[in-house]
Short mmCIF file of C-alpha atoms in Angstrom, two decimals:
data_model
loop_
_atom_site.label_atom_id
_atom_site.label_comp_id
_atom_site.label_asym_id
_atom_site.label_seq_id
_atom_site.Cartn_x
_atom_site.Cartn_y
_atom_site.Cartn_z
CA ALA I 28 34.84 -22.88 -75.25
CA GLN I 29 31.91 -24.69 -73.77
CA SER I 30 28.30 -24.38 -74.84
CA VAL I 31 24.97 -26.06 -74.30
CA THR I 32 22.08 -26.37 -76.71
CA GLN I 33 18.63 -27.41 -75.57
CA LEU I 34 16.40 -28.47 -78.42
CA GLY I 35 12.90 -27.11 -78.03
CA SER I 36 12.10 -24.12 -75.85
CA HIS I 37 8.66 -25.57 -75.10
CA VAL I 38 7.66 -29.20 -74.71
CA SER I 39 4.14 -30.33 -73.95
CA VAL I 40 3.19 -33.84 -72.86
CA SER I 41 0.13 -35.52 -71.45
CA GLU I 42 0.06 -36.74 -67.89
CA GLY I 43 1.47 -40.25 -67.80
CA ALA I 44 3.41 -39.85 -71.05
CA LEU I 45 7.15 -40.07 -71.52
CA VAL I 46 9.12 -36.90 -70.91
CA LEU I 47 12.17 -36.34 -73.13
CA LEU I 48 14.12 -33.09 -72.91
CA ARG I 49 17.11 -32.83 -75.22
CA CYS I 50 20.50 -31.38 -74.43
CA ASN I 51 23.66 -31.31 -76.52
CA TYR I 52 26.91 -29.87 -75.29
CA SER I 53 30.21 -28.74 -76.65
CA SER I 54 33.33 -28.99 -74.55
CA SER I 55 37.02 -29.26 -75.31
CA VAL I 56 37.64 -31.09 -72.03
CA PRO I 57 35.74 -33.86 -70.26
CA PRO I 58 32.60 -32.18 -68.98
CA TYR I 59 30.56 -32.22 -65.87
CA LEU I 60 26.89 -32.13 -66.91
CA PHE I 61 23.86 -31.10 -64.93
CA TRP I 62 20.12 -30.76 -65.14
CA TYR I 63 18.40 -28.15 -63.01
CA VAL I 64 14.69 -27.44 -62.61
CA GLN I 65 13.11 -24.08 -61.89
CA TYR I 66 9.55 -23.72 -60.65
CA PRO I 67 7.78 -20.36 -61.03
CA ASN I 68 9.19 -17.63 -58.82
CA GLN I 69 11.82 -19.93 -57.39
CA GLY I 70 15.52 -20.57 -57.79
CA LEU I 71 17.06 -23.56 -59.50
CA GLN I 72 17.16 -27.02 -57.97
CA LEU I 73 19.60 -29.72 -58.99
CA LEU I 74 17.86 -32.72 -60.58
CA LEU I 75 20.90 -34.82 -61.39
CA LYS I 76 24.53 -34.64 -62.43
CA TYR I 77 27.11 -36.57 -64.40
CA THR I 78 30.72 -36.34 -63.33
CA THR I 79 32.50 -39.62 -64.00
CA GLY I 80 31.65 -43.30 -64.01
CA ALA I 81 28.22 -44.66 -64.89
CA THR I 82 26.79 -42.86 -67.89
CA LEU I 83 23.16 -43.39 -66.85
CA VAL I 84 22.46 -41.19 -63.89
CA LYS I 85 19.34 -41.11 -61.80
CA GLY I 86 18.03 -38.02 -60.12
CA ILE I 87 15.22 -36.85 -57.99
CA ASN I 88 11.50 -37.13 -58.82
CA GLY I 89 12.02 -40.11 -61.14
CA PHE I 90 14.18 -38.31 -63.70
CA GLU I 91 17.25 -39.82 -65.30
CA ALA I 92 19.73 -38.81 -67.98
CA GLU I 93 22.28 -40.63 -70.08
CA PHE I 94 25.68 -39.22 -71.00
CA LYS I 95 26.57 -40.16 -74.58
CA LYS I 96 30.03 -38.94 -75.41
CA SER I 97 29.85 -39.99 -79.06
CA GLU I 98 26.70 -37.93 -79.53
CA THR I 99 27.74 -35.14 -77.12
CA SER I 100 24.32 -35.46 -75.58
CA PHE I 101 22.81 -35.57 -72.11
CA HIS I 102 19.07 -35.97 -72.61
CA LEU I 103 16.70 -35.94 -69.65
CA THR I 104 13.90 -38.48 -69.43
CA LYS I 105 11.08 -39.53 -67.15
CA PRO I 106 8.88 -42.53 -67.98
CA SER I 107 5.61 -41.02 -66.79
CA ALA I 108 4.90 -37.30 -66.51
CA HIS I 109 3.09 -35.87 -63.54
CA MET I 110 1.32 -32.53 -63.34
CA SER I 111 3.86 -31.39 -60.75
CA ASP I 112 6.65 -31.78 -63.33
CA ALA I 113 5.51 -28.63 -65.11
CA ALA I 114 8.47 -26.27 -64.81
CA GLU I 115 11.47 -24.96 -66.71
CA TYR I 116 14.43 -27.28 -67.10
CA PHE I 117 18.01 -26.22 -67.68
CA CYS I 118 20.95 -28.26 -68.87
CA ALA I 119 24.37 -27.00 -67.80
CA VAL I 120 28.04 -27.85 -68.31
CA SER I 121 31.23 -27.08 -66.46
CA HIS I 122 34.82 -28.16 -66.60
CA MET I 123 35.77 -31.42 -64.95
CA ILE I 124 38.15 -29.57 -62.73
CA TYR I 125 37.86 -28.98 -59.03
CA ASN I 126 37.88 -25.36 -58.03
CA GLN I 127 36.16 -24.24 -61.19
CA GLY I 128 33.58 -23.58 -58.59
CA GLY I 129 30.36 -21.90 -59.47
CA LYS I 130 30.86 -21.16 -63.14
CA LEU I 131 28.26 -23.06 -65.13
CA ILE I 132 27.28 -22.61 -68.75
CA PHE I 133 23.52 -23.02 -69.05
CA GLY I 134 21.34 -23.84 -71.99
CA GLN I 135 18.42 -21.60 -72.84
CA GLY I 136 15.97 -23.75 -70.97
CA THR I 137 13.00 -25.91 -71.91
CA GLU I 138 9.59 -25.16 -70.50
CA LEU I 139 7.69 -28.37 -69.84
CA SER I 140 3.90 -28.30 -69.82
CA VAL I 141 1.88 -31.29 -68.65
CA LYS I 142 -1.69 -31.66 -69.87
CA PRO I 143 -4.29 -33.53 -67.80
CA LYS W 6 20.00 -26.68 -42.72
CA ALA W 7 18.89 -23.28 -43.93
CA GLY W 8 19.11 -22.69 -47.67
CA VAL W 9 20.56 -19.81 -49.62
CA THR W 10 18.89 -16.55 -48.63
CA GLN W 11 18.69 -13.56 -50.93
CA THR W 12 17.47 -10.10 -50.05
CA PRO W 13 15.54 -8.19 -51.12
CA ARG W 14 13.27 -10.46 -53.15
CA TYR W 15 11.80 -7.65 -55.23
CA LEU W 16 12.91 -4.12 -55.89
CA ILE W 17 12.20 -1.30 -58.29
CA LYS W 18 14.79 1.28 -59.29
CA THR W 19 15.04 4.02 -61.87
CA ARG W 20 17.70 4.45 -64.53
CA GLY W 21 20.94 5.87 -63.23
CA GLN W 22 20.47 4.62 -59.69
CA GLN W 23 22.57 1.92 -58.09
CA VAL W 24 21.48 -1.23 -56.29
CA THR W 25 23.01 -3.66 -53.81
CA LEU W 26 21.79 -7.24 -53.49
CA SER W 27 22.68 -9.55 -50.65
CA CYS W 28 23.21 -13.29 -50.45
CA SER W 29 23.72 -15.52 -47.42
CA PRO W 30 25.05 -18.95 -48.42
CA ILE W 31 24.37 -22.29 -46.82
CA SER W 32 26.34 -22.67 -43.61
CA GLY W 33 29.78 -24.07 -44.37
CA HIS W 34 29.72 -23.11 -48.05
CA ARG W 35 32.61 -20.88 -49.01
CA SER W 36 31.81 -20.24 -52.67
CA VAL W 37 29.14 -17.81 -53.78
CA SER W 38 28.26 -17.30 -57.44
CA TRP W 39 25.93 -14.80 -59.04
CA TYR W 40 23.85 -15.23 -62.16
CA GLN W 41 21.61 -12.93 -64.16
CA GLN W 42 18.46 -14.46 -65.64
CA THR W 43 16.50 -12.68 -68.37
CA PRO W 44 13.96 -13.98 -70.91
CA GLY W 45 16.21 -12.98 -73.80
CA GLN W 46 19.67 -14.00 -72.60
CA GLY W 47 18.77 -16.79 -70.22
CA LEU W 48 21.08 -17.58 -67.33
CA GLN W 49 24.40 -15.80 -67.50
CA PHE W 50 27.28 -16.12 -65.07
CA LEU W 51 28.32 -12.86 -63.43
CA PHE W 52 31.08 -13.80 -61.01
CA GLU W 53 32.11 -16.15 -58.24
CA TYR W 54 33.72 -15.47 -54.91
CA PHE W 55 35.63 -17.94 -52.79
CA SER W 56 37.26 -17.05 -49.48
CA GLU W 57 36.67 -13.34 -50.12
CA THR W 58 38.44 -13.44 -53.50
CA GLN W 59 36.90 -13.25 -56.94
CA ARG W 60 37.73 -16.58 -58.55
CA ASN W 61 35.81 -16.42 -61.81
CA LYS W 62 34.25 -13.60 -63.78
CA GLY W 63 31.73 -13.50 -66.61
CA ASN W 64 31.44 -11.03 -69.46
CA PHE W 65 29.63 -8.16 -67.82
CA PRO W 66 30.61 -4.49 -67.74
CA GLY W 67 32.40 -2.98 -64.79
CA ARG W 68 29.11 -1.55 -63.51
CA PHE W 69 28.54 -5.00 -62.06
CA SER W 70 30.67 -5.71 -59.03
CA GLY W 71 30.63 -7.91 -56.00
CA ARG W 72 32.35 -8.79 -52.81
CA GLN W 73 32.41 -11.48 -50.19
CA PHE W 74 32.80 -11.10 -46.48
CA SER W 75 34.70 -13.26 -44.03
CA ASN W 76 31.48 -15.08 -43.05
CA SER W 77 31.00 -15.99 -46.76
CA ARG W 78 28.02 -13.68 -47.20
CA SER W 79 28.17 -11.87 -50.50
CA GLU W 80 26.84 -8.70 -52.03
CA MET W 81 26.62 -7.62 -55.61
CA ASN W 82 26.27 -4.05 -56.76
CA VAL W 83 25.08 -2.59 -60.02
CA SER W 84 25.81 1.07 -60.59
CA THR W 85 24.26 3.45 -63.09
CA LEU W 86 21.32 1.17 -63.75
CA GLU W 87 20.05 0.68 -67.28
CA LEU W 88 16.68 -0.62 -68.44
CA GLY W 89 18.41 -3.76 -69.66
CA ASP W 90 19.54 -4.58 -66.14
CA SER W 91 16.00 -5.62 -65.27
CA ALA W 92 16.35 -9.28 -64.42
CA LEU W 93 16.21 -11.98 -61.80
CA TYR W 94 19.55 -12.10 -60.02
CA LEU W 95 20.31 -15.51 -58.60
CA CYS W 96 22.88 -16.35 -56.01
CA ALA W 97 24.23 -19.86 -55.60
CA SER W 98 26.50 -21.35 -53.02
CA SER W 99 28.70 -24.43 -52.92
CA LEU W 100 31.45 -25.91 -50.83
CA GLY W 101 33.77 -24.65 -53.52
CA GLN W 102 36.62 -27.08 -53.12
CA GLY W 103 37.68 -30.58 -52.30
CA THR W 104 35.01 -33.23 -52.59
CA SER W 105 32.33 -30.99 -54.07
CA PRO W 106 32.44 -31.41 -57.83
CA ALA W 107 32.47 -28.21 -59.76
CA GLY W 108 28.97 -27.05 -60.49
CA GLU W 109 26.99 -28.62 -57.63
CA LEU W 110 25.29 -25.37 -56.81
CA PHE W 111 22.50 -24.56 -54.40
CA PHE W 112 20.44 -21.59 -55.55
CA GLY W 113 18.50 -18.96 -53.70
CA GLU W 114 15.09 -17.78 -54.87
CA GLY W 115 16.56 -14.67 -56.44
CA SER W 116 16.17 -10.93 -56.30
CA ARG W 117 13.92 -9.57 -59.02
CA LEU W 118 15.10 -6.13 -60.12
CA THR W 119 12.93 -3.86 -62.23
CA VAL W 120 14.52 -0.75 -63.71
CA LEU W 121 12.14 1.98 -64.84
#
């Protein structure tokens, strides 16, 4: 069975500071890993994904994440936080199999606050 | 390209009633997935439809059902509503096969259901 654990339901940083959102996964097969962002009263938007190949993946809005198989982690980082980054962030996992389609297992989410 | 459209955006029902939610996927996308989002349980997968067939199903009671039409539009229905069904229901679409890795989903803004 697959699962995702996001450490910290709330993270607060100052504008310009490093953003680090933690995600650990459990999967019996090679995983696909994703980070999604959700702004208030909106749906989810894909930030970045890891499928195969390079373990450091870059996404939109300056975010990046590194897949570490030995640590079963996929932490999300951004060097300098901006006020517009305030949102809820979700880590998700799925099977590395085509036609698994739309079934993702999501973590509980981390709400990021950015202080001026 | 138009995004995923969900209707209605907000609705209020009373216990025992039934509700139907609609989702129009991105043009060309053949997979539609549904998720329930609540503060307590987070994002939970309901089911996925691909080419009018249910391809994956989550762990929800039979009161939750769905269908997909030949134009890929999808509806989900919840019968005999309970207070605990109050949630944001998110629809997501994807190509569903071939070169689209599993899990690259495009979400709508959701339908917020309140059950009184």
